[in-house]
């Protein structure tokens, strides 16, 4: 008997292999599930007749506190100009408190859209981790180790010291939130800084997080300086710790670079909305990455560079559209494959409202649920992480949404006071 389980009756459950099951299900606190026999002791019994149960979504490349800059901040500028003239100067005035308000708003948006995990990169990781942990979410929070630009948190030596302290304390929130090292990019890190970040990650068996080959300018500058493409350059520095590096974008990588990532078991994060919003002119070629054997995941990037906030379903839809469009192939990235990519390895459960008009029609054989979710979006009713409800019946329980909204608006007023 599993008295920790949650029983859903008369529901539809999509399993880890995207197979559909109908009936009564027990969701275990450890992420397992089983069909109910009817005599189990359970913690809670929920009528699932209007509910679709799937794994919780995952967002593999975020700058969550950038909710502060959402969503039309500096709209219309290309990446280089946007970073240098808008984002980096603004971030110099960032404080821990303002950052916390942005992350709380991001956590509320994640929970309301069925996402239980974020791989984040931002300043003040020591402020970000506890907010996500208290919200009941899972996260890898990477603190920046960069040469340029200077930040509100000081120079890279200070950032390194603070990050070392954080890493030495280990994961928090019962292991749900761990810390990592963000190198930001090859154009903001000297060779020495990249290696300092790598060594710190090695010392603590932590993950690295870096933007790679996002624009043609980055690739051209790298080739001019080093005679190599960015992933080749990073590999020449021995940056890729086996299984520990999460790269974002990868739009302009060559096939041999993809093979390097596969050989090092590095993940590549597909962020198509960000690439299109910042007019990067291209996004990663999914079939080429998959052929090389790279583990590709989906990320929204920060809200300011994303047209869709932190909605992973919307990002998965965008991934499908752009891959098919780029490759002139309507068979590229099916809805089921995109959903698998957005939930790979998830131990959590998101439960969606089947009474919502966007979930209909369900199809004669009741088989259109994943396509409806991906193409048309859906309302998240419940979200479960480690057997705890972060959201039930469409209401977030671990954060007071009204308070979060009020604090976000106050924080943004403070944050932009000097420039508005
Ligand atoms: Zn990014």
PDB file of N, CA, C and O in Angstrom, residues 19-66:
ATOM      1  N   UNK A  19       2.561   7.083 -24.473  1.00  0.00           N
ATOM      2  CA  UNK A  19       1.432   6.164 -24.640  1.00  0.00           C
ATOM      3  C   UNK A  19       0.281   6.615 -23.755  1.00  0.00           C
ATOM      4  O   UNK A  19       0.493   7.095 -22.648  1.00  0.00           O
ATOM      5  N   UNK A  20      -0.938   6.456 -24.246  1.00  0.00           N
ATOM      6  CA  UNK A  20      -2.111   6.936 -23.532  1.00  0.00           C
ATOM      7  C   UNK A  20      -2.757   5.795 -22.728  1.00  0.00           C
ATOM      8  O   UNK A  20      -2.879   4.677 -23.215  1.00  0.00           O
ATOM      9  N   UNK A  21      -3.147   6.094 -21.495  1.00  0.00           N
ATOM     10  CA  UNK A  21      -3.825   5.114 -20.639  1.00  0.00           C
ATOM     11  C   UNK A  21      -5.109   5.747 -20.104  1.00  0.00           C
ATOM     12  O   UNK A  21      -5.116   6.939 -19.784  1.00  0.00           O
ATOM     13  N   UNK A  22      -6.173   4.957 -20.008  1.00  0.00           N
ATOM     14  CA  UNK A  22      -7.447   5.456 -19.486  1.00  0.00           C
ATOM     15  C   UNK A  22      -7.786   4.700 -18.204  1.00  0.00           C
ATOM     16  O   UNK A  22      -7.551   3.491 -18.123  1.00  0.00           O
ATOM     17  N   UNK A  23      -8.321   5.401 -17.203  1.00  0.00           N
ATOM     18  CA  UNK A  23      -8.754   4.706 -15.991  1.00  0.00           C
ATOM     19  C   UNK A  23      -8.421   5.445 -14.716  1.00  0.00           C
ATOM     20  O   UNK A  23      -8.393   6.678 -14.682  1.00  0.00           O
ATOM     21  N   UNK A  24      -8.160   4.654 -13.644  1.00  0.00           N
ATOM     22  CA  UNK A  24      -7.824   5.225 -12.331  1.00  0.00           C
ATOM     23  C   UNK A  24      -6.323   5.033 -12.099  1.00  0.00           C
ATOM     24  O   UNK A  24      -5.806   3.929 -12.280  1.00  0.00           O
ATOM     25  N   UNK A  25      -5.660   6.087 -11.666  1.00  0.00           N
ATOM     26  CA  UNK A  25      -4.201   6.031 -11.528  1.00  0.00           C
ATOM     27  C   UNK A  25      -3.744   6.551 -10.172  1.00  0.00           C
ATOM     28  O   UNK A  25      -4.317   7.501  -9.644  1.00  0.00           O
ATOM     29  N   UNK A  26      -2.671   5.924  -9.671  1.00  0.00           N
ATOM     30  CA  UNK A  26      -2.041   6.438  -8.449  1.00  0.00           C
ATOM     31  C   UNK A  26      -0.698   7.033  -8.835  1.00  0.00           C
ATOM     32  O   UNK A  26       0.136   6.371  -9.472  1.00  0.00           O
ATOM     33  N   UNK A  27      -0.501   8.303  -8.485  1.00  0.00           N
ATOM     34  CA  UNK A  27       0.775   8.972  -8.725  1.00  0.00           C
ATOM     35  C   UNK A  27       1.569   8.917  -7.421  1.00  0.00           C
ATOM     36  O   UNK A  27       1.140   9.457  -6.404  1.00  0.00           O
ATOM     37  N   UNK A  28       2.723   8.254  -7.470  1.00  0.00           N
ATOM     38  CA  UNK A  28       3.550   8.131  -6.272  1.00  0.00           C
ATOM     39  C   UNK A  28       4.381   9.378  -6.032  1.00  0.00           C
ATOM     40  O   UNK A  28       4.690  10.117  -6.969  1.00  0.00           O
ATOM     41  N   UNK A  29       4.758   9.595  -4.767  1.00  0.00           N
ATOM     42  CA  UNK A  29       5.562  10.770  -4.422  1.00  0.00           C
ATOM     43  C   UNK A  29       6.946  10.717  -5.077  1.00  0.00           C
ATOM     44  O   UNK A  29       7.603  11.731  -5.269  1.00  0.00           O
ATOM     45  N   UNK A  30       7.387   9.477  -5.446  1.00  0.00           N
ATOM     46  CA  UNK A  30       8.703   9.319  -6.062  1.00  0.00           C
ATOM     47  C   UNK A  30       8.664   9.500  -7.580  1.00  0.00           C
ATOM     48  O   UNK A  30       9.660   9.276  -8.258  1.00  0.00           O
ATOM     49  N   UNK A  31       7.515   9.892  -8.128  1.00  0.00           N
ATOM     50  CA  UNK A  31       7.411  10.105  -9.566  1.00  0.00           C
ATOM     51  C   UNK A  31       6.884   8.900 -10.318  1.00  0.00           C
ATOM     52  O   UNK A  31       6.646   8.972 -11.519  1.00  0.00           O
ATOM     53  N   UNK A  32       6.677   7.781  -9.593  1.00  0.00           N
ATOM     54  CA  UNK A  32       6.152   6.582 -10.258  1.00  0.00           C
ATOM     55  C   UNK A  32       4.638   6.725 -10.463  1.00  0.00           C
ATOM     56  O   UNK A  32       4.001   7.602  -9.874  1.00  0.00           O
ATOM     57  N   UNK A  33       4.068   5.843 -11.294  1.00  0.00           N
ATOM     58  CA  UNK A  33       2.610   5.803 -11.413  1.00  0.00           C
ATOM     59  C   UNK A  33       2.181   4.350 -11.592  1.00  0.00           C
ATOM     60  O   UNK A  33       2.981   3.513 -12.022  1.00  0.00           O
ATOM     61  N   UNK A  34       0.950   4.064 -11.231  1.00  0.00           N
ATOM     62  CA  UNK A  34       0.420   2.710 -11.446  1.00  0.00           C
ATOM     63  C   UNK A  34      -1.085   2.803 -11.622  1.00  0.00           C
ATOM     64  O   UNK A  34      -1.711   3.789 -11.226  1.00  0.00           O
ATOM     65  N   UNK A  35      -1.656   1.785 -12.241  1.00  0.00           N
ATOM     66  CA  UNK A  35      -3.110   1.716 -12.338  1.00  0.00           C
ATOM     67  C   UNK A  35      -3.649   1.332 -10.969  1.00  0.00           C
ATOM     68  O   UNK A  35      -3.073   0.472 -10.293  1.00  0.00           O
ATOM     69  N   UNK A  36      -4.741   1.956 -10.553  1.00  0.00           N
ATOM     70  CA  UNK A  36      -5.288   1.687  -9.222  1.00  0.00           C
ATOM     71  C   UNK A  36      -6.143   0.421  -9.241  1.00  0.00           C
ATOM     72  O   UNK A  36      -6.851   0.164 -10.207  1.00  0.00           O
ATOM     73  N   UNK A  37      -6.031  -0.361  -8.173  1.00  0.00           N
ATOM     74  CA  UNK A  37      -6.885  -1.555  -8.064  1.00  0.00           C
ATOM     75  C   UNK A  37      -8.178  -1.213  -7.327  1.00  0.00           C
ATOM     76  O   UNK A  37      -9.176  -1.890  -7.445  1.00  0.00           O
ATOM     77  N   UNK A  38      -8.130  -0.165  -6.538  1.00  0.00           N
ATOM     78  CA  UNK A  38      -9.353   0.268  -5.864  1.00  0.00           C
ATOM     79  C   UNK A  38      -9.295   0.122  -4.357  1.00  0.00           C
ATOM     80  O   UNK A  38     -10.148   0.651  -3.646  1.00  0.00           O
ATOM     81  N   UNK A  39      -8.292  -0.616  -3.846  1.00  0.00           N
ATOM     82  CA  UNK A  39      -8.258  -0.841  -2.394  1.00  0.00           C
ATOM     83  C   UNK A  39      -7.064  -0.147  -1.728  1.00  0.00           C
ATOM     84  O   UNK A  39      -6.735  -0.417  -0.580  1.00  0.00           O
ATOM     85  N   UNK A  40      -6.393   0.744  -2.465  1.00  0.00           N
ATOM     86  CA  UNK A  40      -5.195   1.372  -1.913  1.00  0.00           C
ATOM     87  C   UNK A  40      -5.553   2.515  -0.958  1.00  0.00           C
ATOM     88  O   UNK A  40      -6.566   3.186  -1.140  1.00  0.00           O
ATOM     89  N   UNK A  41      -4.695   2.698   0.051  1.00  0.00           N
ATOM     90  CA  UNK A  41      -4.812   3.896   0.881  1.00  0.00           C
ATOM     91  C   UNK A  41      -4.076   5.012   0.152  1.00  0.00           C
ATOM     92  O   UNK A  41      -2.916   4.840  -0.225  1.00  0.00           O
ATOM     93  N   UNK A  42      -4.730   6.136  -0.025  1.00  0.00           N
ATOM     94  CA  UNK A  42      -4.080   7.246  -0.733  1.00  0.00           C
ATOM     95  C   UNK A  42      -4.234   8.538   0.057  1.00  0.00           C
ATOM     96  O   UNK A  42      -5.124   8.654   0.913  1.00  0.00           O
ATOM     97  N   UNK A  43      -3.369   9.478  -0.248  1.00  0.00           N
ATOM     98  CA  UNK A  43      -3.378  10.760   0.469  1.00  0.00           C
ATOM     99  C   UNK A  43      -4.554  11.621   0.017  1.00  0.00           C
ATOM    100  O   UNK A  43      -5.161  12.330   0.807  1.00  0.00           O
ATOM    101  N   UNK A  44      -4.860  11.522  -1.274  1.00  0.00           N
ATOM    102  CA  UNK A  44      -5.938  12.354  -1.820  1.00  0.00           C
ATOM    103  C   UNK A  44      -6.585  11.638  -2.999  1.00  0.00           C
ATOM    104  O   UNK A  44      -5.908  10.944  -3.767  1.00  0.00           O
ATOM    105  N   UNK A  45      -7.878  11.830  -3.140  1.00  0.00           N
ATOM    106  CA  UNK A  45      -8.635  11.205  -4.235  1.00  0.00           C
ATOM    107  C   UNK A  45      -9.230  12.334  -5.070  1.00  0.00           C
ATOM    108  O   UNK A  45      -9.921  13.207  -4.543  1.00  0.00           O
ATOM    109  N   UNK A  46      -8.946  12.335  -6.369  1.00  0.00           N
ATOM    110  CA  UNK A  46      -9.363  13.444  -7.233  1.00  0.00           C
ATOM    111  C   UNK A  46     -10.160  12.893  -8.413  1.00  0.00           C
ATOM    112  O   UNK A  46      -9.733  11.925  -9.063  1.00  0.00           O
ATOM    113  N   UNK A  47     -11.303  13.499  -8.672  1.00  0.00           N
ATOM    114  CA  UNK A  47     -12.098  13.130  -9.848  1.00  0.00           C
ATOM    115  C   UNK A  47     -11.337  13.594 -11.096  1.00  0.00           C
ATOM    116  O   UNK A  47     -11.169  14.789 -11.325  1.00  0.00           O
ATOM    117  N   UNK A  48     -10.862  12.639 -11.885  1.00  0.00           N
ATOM    118  CA  UNK A  48     -10.028  12.985 -13.042  1.00  0.00           C
ATOM    119  C   UNK A  48     -10.788  13.000 -14.350  1.00  0.00           C
ATOM    120  O   UNK A  48     -10.175  13.007 -15.421  1.00  0.00           O
ATOM    121  N   UNK A  49     -12.132  13.028 -14.284  1.00  0.00           N
ATOM    122  CA  UNK A  49     -12.911  12.874 -15.519  1.00  0.00           C
ATOM    123  C   UNK A  49     -12.726  14.035 -16.500  1.00  0.00           C
ATOM    124  O   UNK A  49     -13.009  13.888 -17.674  1.00  0.00           O
ATOM    125  N   UNK A  50     -12.281  15.171 -15.994  1.00  0.00           N
ATOM    126  CA  UNK A  50     -12.011  16.286 -16.921  1.00  0.00           C
ATOM    127  C   UNK A  50     -10.513  16.569 -17.000  1.00  0.00           C
ATOM    128  O   UNK A  50     -10.097  17.685 -17.305  1.00  0.00           O
ATOM    129  N   UNK A  51      -9.686  15.555 -16.697  1.00  0.00           N
ATOM    130  CA  UNK A  51      -8.254  15.824 -16.559  1.00  0.00           C
ATOM    131  C   UNK A  51      -7.372  14.919 -17.421  1.00  0.00           C
ATOM    132  O   UNK A  51      -7.600  13.710 -17.524  1.00  0.00           O
ATOM    133  N   UNK A  52      -6.347  15.540 -17.999  1.00  0.00           N
ATOM    134  CA  UNK A  52      -5.304  14.834 -18.737  1.00  0.00           C
ATOM    135  C   UNK A  52      -4.008  14.946 -17.928  1.00  0.00           C
ATOM    136  O   UNK A  52      -3.560  16.047 -17.614  1.00  0.00           O
ATOM    137  N   UNK A  53      -3.428  13.787 -17.583  1.00  0.00           N
ATOM    138  CA  UNK A  53      -2.213  13.772 -16.756  1.00  0.00           C
ATOM    139  C   UNK A  53      -1.002  13.533 -17.656  1.00  0.00           C
ATOM    140  O   UNK A  53      -0.958  12.555 -18.410  1.00  0.00           O
ATOM    141  N   UNK A  54      -0.026  14.424 -17.593  1.00  0.00           N
ATOM    142  CA  UNK A  54       1.226  14.231 -18.340  1.00  0.00           C
ATOM    143  C   UNK A  54       2.403  14.513 -17.399  1.00  0.00           C
ATOM    144  O   UNK A  54       2.212  15.022 -16.300  1.00  0.00           O
ATOM    145  N   UNK A  55       3.599  14.235 -17.857  1.00  0.00           N
ATOM    146  CA  UNK A  55       4.785  14.637 -17.101  1.00  0.00           C
ATOM    147  C   UNK A  55       4.877  16.170 -17.086  1.00  0.00           C
ATOM    148  O   UNK A  55       4.416  16.841 -18.012  1.00  0.00           O
ATOM    149  N   UNK A  56       5.477  16.715 -16.039  1.00  0.00           N
ATOM    150  CA  UNK A  56       5.677  18.153 -15.948  1.00  0.00           C
ATOM    151  C   UNK A  56       6.655  18.623 -17.021  1.00  0.00           C
ATOM    152  O   UNK A  56       7.586  17.896 -17.390  1.00  0.00           O
ATOM    153  N   UNK A  57       6.425  19.812 -17.526  1.00  0.00           N
ATOM    154  CA  UNK A  57       7.308  20.380 -18.558  1.00  0.00           C
ATOM    155  C   UNK A  57       8.625  20.840 -17.932  1.00  0.00           C
ATOM    156  O   UNK A  57       8.713  21.087 -16.723  1.00  0.00           O
ATOM    157  N   UNK A  58       9.640  20.957 -18.796  1.00  0.00           N
ATOM    158  CA  UNK A  58      10.959  21.419 -18.343  1.00  0.00           C
ATOM    159  C   UNK A  58      11.440  22.551 -19.243  1.00  0.00           C
ATOM    160  O   UNK A  58      11.281  22.489 -20.459  1.00  0.00           O
ATOM    161  N   UNK A  59      12.061  23.546 -18.642  1.00  0.00           N
ATOM    162  CA  UNK A  59      12.570  24.699 -19.403  1.00  0.00           C
ATOM    163  C   UNK A  59      14.085  24.746 -19.214  1.00  0.00           C
ATOM    164  O   UNK A  59      14.583  25.107 -18.152  1.00  0.00           O
ATOM    165  N   UNK A  60      14.819  24.378 -20.271  1.00  0.00           N
ATOM    166  CA  UNK A  60      16.259  24.131 -20.118  1.00  0.00           C
ATOM    167  C   UNK A  60      17.154  25.340 -20.345  1.00  0.00           C
ATOM    168  O   UNK A  60      18.369  25.232 -20.238  1.00  0.00           O
ATOM    169  N   UNK A  61      16.585  26.485 -20.712  1.00  0.00           N
ATOM    170  CA  UNK A  61      17.442  27.688 -20.784  1.00  0.00           C
ATOM    171  C   UNK A  61      16.619  28.917 -20.412  1.00  0.00           C
ATOM    172  O   UNK A  61      15.772  29.359 -21.182  1.00  0.00           O
ATOM    173  N   UNK A  62      16.873  29.418 -19.203  1.00  0.00           N
ATOM    174  CA  UNK A  62      16.111  30.578 -18.728  1.00  0.00           C
ATOM    175  C   UNK A  62      17.039  31.617 -18.093  1.00  0.00           C
ATOM    176  O   UNK A  62      18.169  31.308 -17.699  1.00  0.00           O
ATOM    177  N   UNK A  63      16.528  32.832 -18.034  1.00  0.00           N
ATOM    178  CA  UNK A  63      17.075  33.882 -17.168  1.00  0.00           C
ATOM    179  C   UNK A  63      15.825  34.389 -16.438  1.00  0.00           C
ATOM    180  O   UNK A  63      15.237  35.390 -16.844  1.00  0.00           O
ATOM    181  N   UNK A  64      15.416  33.645 -15.417  1.00  0.00           N
ATOM    182  CA  UNK A  64      14.069  33.840 -14.851  1.00  0.00           C
ATOM    183  C   UNK A  64      13.822  35.258 -14.364  1.00  0.00           C
ATOM    184  O   UNK A  64      12.731  35.799 -14.520  1.00  0.00           O
ATOM    185  N   UNK A  65      14.853  35.881 -13.765  1.00  0.00           N
ATOM    186  CA  UNK A  65      14.642  37.233 -13.216  1.00  0.00           C
ATOM    187  C   UNK A  65      14.352  38.249 -14.318  1.00  0.00           C
ATOM    188  O   UNK A  65      13.925  39.365 -14.032  1.00  0.00           O
ATOM    189  N   UNK A  66      14.567  37.849 -15.578  1.00  0.00           N
ATOM    190  CA  UNK A  66      14.289  38.783 -16.673  1.00  0.00           C
ATOM    191  C   UNK A  66      12.795  38.992 -16.894  1.00  0.00           C
ATOM    192  O   UNK A  66      12.399  39.737 -17.784  1.00  0.00           O
TER     193      UNK A  66
END
